[in-house]
């Protein structure tokens, strides 16, 4: 029996990625497409400008879009909603769905840093799901809100996790080179980025710093406790369509050889036994000097693997490497869907 | 009276930039254009594919290209040559010109790390010119070889210098996002970089590490002594035509407020009294969040200023900022020409 | 004595080009900067996001922006206004300025095809200025409205004019490859155009067809009479920042050798004796196979020359060639300013 | 029983596409990978720089590359070879394979216009296969050489064919906007095409003119007879990775309504009953104003469909439209493979 699911914010770039990930999904049946009042009442294909390189799944194309209202009949038989809402709307709409008994798997930034909202990367900290109990107690939700982090956080957290587990983390320094799709379809004018790059993404550095600390930290006595390392970040936008690249420098607590670091990353495969439909090997190592590259490597593992290359020594930190993530799959829609898949298999 | 000068490797990308910088130069008269045997004997406009956005200077267009041979009559009355040769040719050709009594201002990497070859950024370490004496003693040159660093080194060294002078340097971490022109006209196929970036530039990280240490070090008793700080670098190629951008993280020896760092950079103007034709304010600070950007800012100070923005605190290092350099002007031809200008005015 | 001029819509992309063209202008003094109510009251540098590659002229940066109201005191001493307004605003605002006695040189499309509004490319059809009399009679204007065509029309009309004059025009077929700046700064999202092109620009084909016929036609008895040829157009957007390229196929009425066509274009220089500040040779021919190219050639003649190459025979039409225009200079702001310059020198 | 096949020129861009098209092919078994002597003896993954976005098929990665010699043992059991050789090598190597009894399906331009070599687009003119008999008679081949046209020819021929069949062709005018991959991986330097386009592709206009006439012509009495229409072409390179776009203008012999033209294209599906593995609907019509677009539509029909949009009237020709082709699949490797598939099913 499949679980009925819906999407909040179905017409935007991440919403479209949700639709692709949920097409023919073995566990979930996509039955409700929520979007703004401007789109509601139209068929999906009329309501959205579809800019993916594969066609709209046929069923979805003809489905009628409904408003993102928790009490709309279309959401009645839905147990899980995936949210691609902008932060300001997520703030009010997601709690309404949680109150109405829905499990909200949200890609929005609005609730991520709340003291009782788990911020989860499935492979890294699914134990934080237990904070849903605290959340329900606090807020009187029948359902609940589970967030996944900012796209650029996921790329770093996944690669840092096996290093932290084996050798401890002391210092982390990251410079990102992020794709334009991260800003949404209309987010970056072509005049702004052709033959150019932009050394700034509003709020991104703060998010990467706080989110990595929360994710790589613990839950103790119903409270989040930050990871015990320092992290500094510089974020940049480059003219790449999909695929965030990060230069990551790490100082471990214990000494580690480069080959040990690579082995730890390569062997990191914590959920392989759960048989999750959207799961791929979390980290794929490349040995070539000039990889990963976003255009060539972003679809590795159907876009769900982080591709890592150039693991090498650094004169200040102990190790540096380059990591690449498909930001709208692994870094957004795929992260939410994988969270939901594990939750259903292990925690429901 | 102008000094006659020549160019070695006049037809390539950096050679073309030399020609632009030497057009109507008040101190130098460009009289000899040296290039490969394939080009020699042709007019310059026939010998080169000119891909600058301004037309070839008319005089130069009709001038006959000669082979890069130190004893060629065309070089007889030349006192200074600017070298845009590839490293492998520079290795043998530059010493021949130095023996023949020419001062070689070289942009090539071949001789930069030699124990008696000064590696100079005019504003940063012109005192190293004195190593020319050692070089002449060692090698029996009548002329001499002066190198300027790799393009991406210049961007960092200039911005680090005023910080080092005021507050001392302890740790420096840099991630670069470098323009395609840095690899030469044919260096990066479009298939390799459209909708893409490449996390690797051969030899670049090593150069940036060793060169910054040499430049920001001292000359003591006829020997170079490295700067007393640690530096780690990660280099990337991005689809930008001209303009290297660098995310730079600095830990100073003494504590420094952000405003003090900015003031030190802004006031750094060591050669303003020399009235050098190619000189511009070395560091131009921008206050906007999203600057510098290569397409908008690379021509600041006729391409000779480093543009710095986003000077801010970092949780690990004390300070981080973004620096931008026009890599084929400030980072190549302009660096050599400025070295020659100061040398003539102050040391000749 | 300079004439005081103003700009309507001063903060947008074309408005910024107007400011650049009017900096230190020997005939015009820029005294009034009009923009939306949102911008009014701010200094120009605060009101606009300046995205040109040269800095804002200093005087202009500190000037206070005023609303685009014909009776605003700031416009009182202004005789000429240049309009970079969007079509819907131009429709109502430009007539108000014309009523208030101003000469409006407009880049907007709103009034171009009106039966009493001249649509002028200075070098091609300045005789159409005489329609201003009809316009004043019809509309009771003290001033008047002069429009210049759509950017892509200018590129074709200028190159067709000398051919028409010498050999007559029968058929014209054009496929354009237009730069993103033609759509305004926010007009083309980067997601829409990176690794892509768009075979459609709304209304552009119709404009090119009707405007070319009007411009290359005559004024007879106070009425416009279309040129006596057929024209078909296909318009495309390509990922180029500035510079529209057009593949143009022409069938002349009389037979013409390729060399004669080239000669006619090369000798076309009708206004050279007027000493107009913004004038450049209207057509610059290139002999290389692979020119013109937008990045290399768009600034020819300070962006005011059309660069033509590949003039050759065609099996169906008699001649085909490629033409390039800097769309925001020659194709927009420069076209208006040049119109005003000639009007003042010859018709005022 | 599968037929053993080989590839000549297996390491380049088109060679890589052949490998992708032949992976798990139900009719063909790829057993021989031929390349230059530099590559021969290495495993395929060591011999080539693989720059496709999917990984190298595993079997192929480990296969040893052999020299492209017709008598090499590796080719002994091979019946068909697909050639991605450069024209100059194809000229001598392909005949050797044909003499050795192989059927050569060649993407090279070398032999296309020979008087006894069929130039075939499977859906358009497979009847020309009968010229193989003449070829064998003339040349004493046991095998034979079948060519497919230049990439940009295929896009036009396929869309012109149904129009010609229904309404006759009188005049055809084409302006192309071609992807960089058409020039091979190293063909277009990024410095040449970023923020730019190039209005020239050497030999391309001539090829499109002669090839379209040959393909849309007949075979009569063992001779090719050109199609009875005129064609003129202008070719341009634009910064798109894969996907040639063409603005096509057509004058038919008989009058045709736009809707009739669209219907003819839409219904064109001549080989649907042959069940060919690489076959897709040859023409897919899009109704949106702004399609086809290369990034979004090039993979339609696994890259084997031509996508057509904007079919509309033209003031000079009767009809104009935009057509898009995946140039390295439909326009190269896919064209050869489809030719071979039909030949085996129908003519062998």
PDB file of C-alpha atoms in Angstrom, chain A residues 49-164:
ATOM      1  CA  UNK A  49       6.519  26.772 -16.674  1.00  0.00           C
ATOM      2  CA  UNK A  50       8.212  23.408 -16.732  1.00  0.00           C
ATOM      3  CA  UNK A  51      11.924  23.824 -17.316  1.00  0.00           C
ATOM      4  CA  UNK A  52      13.292  20.387 -16.666  1.00  0.00           C
ATOM      5  CA  UNK A  53      15.012  18.518 -19.465  1.00  0.00           C
ATOM      6  CA  UNK A  54      12.605  15.573 -19.244  1.00  0.00           C
ATOM      7  CA  UNK A  55       8.912  15.988 -20.003  1.00  0.00           C
ATOM      8  CA  UNK A  56       6.304  16.439 -17.241  1.00  0.00           C
ATOM      9  CA  UNK A  57       5.084  13.042 -16.043  1.00  0.00           C
ATOM     10  CA  UNK A  58       1.808  12.576 -17.901  1.00  0.00           C
ATOM     11  CA  UNK A  59      -0.460  12.009 -14.894  1.00  0.00           C
ATOM     12  CA  UNK A  60       0.878  15.081 -13.197  1.00  0.00           C
ATOM     13  CA  UNK A  61       0.510  17.279 -16.270  1.00  0.00           C
ATOM     14  CA  UNK A  62      -3.277  16.895 -16.237  1.00  0.00           C
ATOM     15  CA  UNK A  63      -3.769  17.053 -12.458  1.00  0.00           C
ATOM     16  CA  UNK A  64      -5.563  20.133 -11.096  1.00  0.00           C
ATOM     17  CA  UNK A  65      -3.482  22.334  -8.796  1.00  0.00           C
ATOM     18  CA  UNK A  66      -5.071  23.236  -5.450  1.00  0.00           C
ATOM     19  CA  UNK A  67      -4.292  26.027  -2.992  1.00  0.00           C
ATOM     20  CA  UNK A  68      -1.818  25.203  -0.206  1.00  0.00           C
ATOM     21  CA  UNK A  69      -4.481  25.049   2.478  1.00  0.00           C
ATOM     22  CA  UNK A  70      -4.280  22.347   5.117  1.00  0.00           C
ATOM     23  CA  UNK A  71      -8.035  21.881   5.176  1.00  0.00           C
ATOM     24  CA  UNK A  72      -8.482  21.640   1.418  1.00  0.00           C
ATOM     25  CA  UNK A  73     -10.254  18.353   0.574  1.00  0.00           C
ATOM     26  CA  UNK A  74      -7.446  17.344  -1.747  1.00  0.00           C
ATOM     27  CA  UNK A  75      -5.118  17.094   1.244  1.00  0.00           C
ATOM     28  CA  UNK A  76      -7.534  15.106   3.392  1.00  0.00           C
ATOM     29  CA  UNK A  77      -6.223  11.667   2.469  1.00  0.00           C
ATOM     30  CA  UNK A  78      -2.647  12.795   2.360  1.00  0.00           C
ATOM     31  CA  UNK A  79      -0.312  11.746   5.180  1.00  0.00           C
ATOM     32  CA  UNK A  80       2.907  13.388   4.097  1.00  0.00           C
ATOM     33  CA  UNK A  81       3.531  16.700   2.386  1.00  0.00           C
ATOM     34  CA  UNK A  82       6.778  17.828   0.857  1.00  0.00           C
ATOM     35  CA  UNK A  83       7.296  21.552   1.101  1.00  0.00           C
ATOM     36  CA  UNK A  84       9.101  23.648  -1.496  1.00  0.00           C
ATOM     37  CA  UNK A  85       7.533  26.842  -0.196  1.00  0.00           C
ATOM     38  CA  UNK A  86       9.465  30.091   0.101  1.00  0.00           C
ATOM     39  CA  UNK A  87      10.540  30.750   3.690  1.00  0.00           C
ATOM     40  CA  UNK A  88       7.997  33.467   4.414  1.00  0.00           C
ATOM     41  CA  UNK A  89       5.046  31.277   3.401  1.00  0.00           C
ATOM     42  CA  UNK A  90       6.490  28.155   4.993  1.00  0.00           C
ATOM     43  CA  UNK A  91       6.502  29.969   8.344  1.00  0.00           C
ATOM     44  CA  UNK A  92       2.718  29.994   8.534  1.00  0.00           C
ATOM     45  CA  UNK A  93       1.596  27.248   6.171  1.00  0.00           C
ATOM     46  CA  UNK A  94       3.753  24.382   7.361  1.00  0.00           C
ATOM     47  CA  UNK A  95       2.532  24.599  10.986  1.00  0.00           C
ATOM     48  CA  UNK A  96      -1.059  24.470   9.724  1.00  0.00           C
ATOM     49  CA  UNK A  97      -0.363  21.213   7.933  1.00  0.00           C
ATOM     50  CA  UNK A  98       1.413  19.830  11.000  1.00  0.00           C
ATOM     51  CA  UNK A  99      -1.571  20.738  13.166  1.00  0.00           C
ATOM     52  CA  UNK A 100      -3.831  19.005  10.648  1.00  0.00           C
ATOM     53  CA  UNK A 101      -1.899  15.816  11.292  1.00  0.00           C
ATOM     54  CA  UNK A 102       0.407  15.845   8.317  1.00  0.00           C
ATOM     55  CA  UNK A 103       4.074  15.034   8.431  1.00  0.00           C
ATOM     56  CA  UNK A 104       5.730  17.932   6.677  1.00  0.00           C
ATOM     57  CA  UNK A 105       9.107  17.238   5.069  1.00  0.00           C
ATOM     58  CA  UNK A 106      10.297  20.710   4.320  1.00  0.00           C
ATOM     59  CA  UNK A 107      13.018  22.106   2.195  1.00  0.00           C
ATOM     60  CA  UNK A 108      12.262  25.649   3.425  1.00  0.00           C
ATOM     61  CA  UNK A 109      14.640  27.513   5.694  1.00  0.00           C
ATOM     62  CA  UNK A 110      11.932  28.974   7.926  1.00  0.00           C
ATOM     63  CA  UNK A 111      11.866  26.434  10.751  1.00  0.00           C
ATOM     64  CA  UNK A 112      15.288  24.824  10.470  1.00  0.00           C
ATOM     65  CA  UNK A 113      16.861  26.453  13.483  1.00  0.00           C
ATOM     66  CA  UNK A 114      13.834  26.187  15.786  1.00  0.00           C
ATOM     67  CA  UNK A 115      14.728  24.532  19.081  1.00  0.00           C
ATOM     68  CA  UNK A 116      12.304  21.644  18.556  1.00  0.00           C
ATOM     69  CA  UNK A 117      12.495  21.112  14.807  1.00  0.00           C
ATOM     70  CA  UNK A 118      14.793  18.377  13.557  1.00  0.00           C
ATOM     71  CA  UNK A 119      17.137  19.382  10.748  1.00  0.00           C
ATOM     72  CA  UNK A 120      18.007  16.113   9.108  1.00  0.00           C
ATOM     73  CA  UNK A 121      20.262  14.676   6.456  1.00  0.00           C
ATOM     74  CA  UNK A 122      19.115  11.078   6.334  1.00  0.00           C
ATOM     75  CA  UNK A 123      22.553   9.492   6.282  1.00  0.00           C
ATOM     76  CA  UNK A 124      24.044  11.872   8.832  1.00  0.00           C
ATOM     77  CA  UNK A 125      21.696  12.411  11.771  1.00  0.00           C
ATOM     78  CA  UNK A 126      18.409  10.544  11.420  1.00  0.00           C
ATOM     79  CA  UNK A 127      18.492   9.993  15.193  1.00  0.00           C
ATOM     80  CA  UNK A 128      17.296  13.594  15.424  1.00  0.00           C
ATOM     81  CA  UNK A 129      13.878  12.362  14.277  1.00  0.00           C
ATOM     82  CA  UNK A 130      13.232  11.694  17.941  1.00  0.00           C
ATOM     83  CA  UNK A 131      12.929  15.440  18.472  1.00  0.00           C
ATOM     84  CA  UNK A 132       9.542  15.159  16.780  1.00  0.00           C
ATOM     85  CA  UNK A 133       8.181  13.979  20.121  1.00  0.00           C
ATOM     86  CA  UNK A 134       9.349  17.148  21.856  1.00  0.00           C
ATOM     87  CA  UNK A 135       7.936  19.161  18.967  1.00  0.00           C
ATOM     88  CA  UNK A 136       4.537  17.521  19.270  1.00  0.00           C
ATOM     89  CA  UNK A 137       4.512  18.091  23.013  1.00  0.00           C
ATOM     90  CA  UNK A 138       5.499  21.717  22.620  1.00  0.00           C
ATOM     91  CA  UNK A 139       3.199  22.595  19.781  1.00  0.00           C
ATOM     92  CA  UNK A 140       0.311  20.240  20.028  1.00  0.00           C
ATOM     93  CA  UNK A 141       0.878  18.954  16.498  1.00  0.00           C
ATOM     94  CA  UNK A 142      -0.709  15.706  15.425  1.00  0.00           C
ATOM     95  CA  UNK A 143       1.747  15.595  12.566  1.00  0.00           C
ATOM     96  CA  UNK A 144       5.122  17.316  12.637  1.00  0.00           C
ATOM     97  CA  UNK A 145       7.712  19.274  10.764  1.00  0.00           C
ATOM     98  CA  UNK A 146      11.010  17.798   9.633  1.00  0.00           C
ATOM     99  CA  UNK A 147      13.381  20.055   7.768  1.00  0.00           C
ATOM    100  CA  UNK A 148      16.359  19.358   5.610  1.00  0.00           C
ATOM    101  CA  UNK A 149      19.199  21.819   5.390  1.00  0.00           C
ATOM    102  CA  UNK A 150      20.216  24.387   2.872  1.00  0.00           C
ATOM    103  CA  UNK A 151      21.660  22.804  -0.271  1.00  0.00           C
ATOM    104  CA  UNK A 152      25.242  23.867   0.368  1.00  0.00           C
ATOM    105  CA  UNK A 153      25.118  22.562   3.932  1.00  0.00           C
ATOM    106  CA  UNK A 154      24.238  19.053   2.781  1.00  0.00           C
ATOM    107  CA  UNK A 155      27.308  18.808   0.568  1.00  0.00           C
ATOM    108  CA  UNK A 156      29.584  19.631   3.474  1.00  0.00           C
ATOM    109  CA  UNK A 157      27.815  17.714   6.248  1.00  0.00           C
ATOM    110  CA  UNK A 158      27.726  14.433   4.358  1.00  0.00           C
ATOM    111  CA  UNK A 159      31.439  14.552   3.610  1.00  0.00           C
ATOM    112  CA  UNK A 160      32.380  15.743   7.099  1.00  0.00           C
ATOM    113  CA  UNK A 161      30.359  13.067   8.871  1.00  0.00           C
ATOM    114  CA  UNK A 162      32.619  10.046   8.222  1.00  0.00           C
ATOM    115  CA  UNK A 163      35.687  12.160   8.996  1.00  0.00           C
ATOM    116  CA  UNK A 164      34.174  13.317  12.273  1.00  0.00           C
TER     117      UNK A 164
END
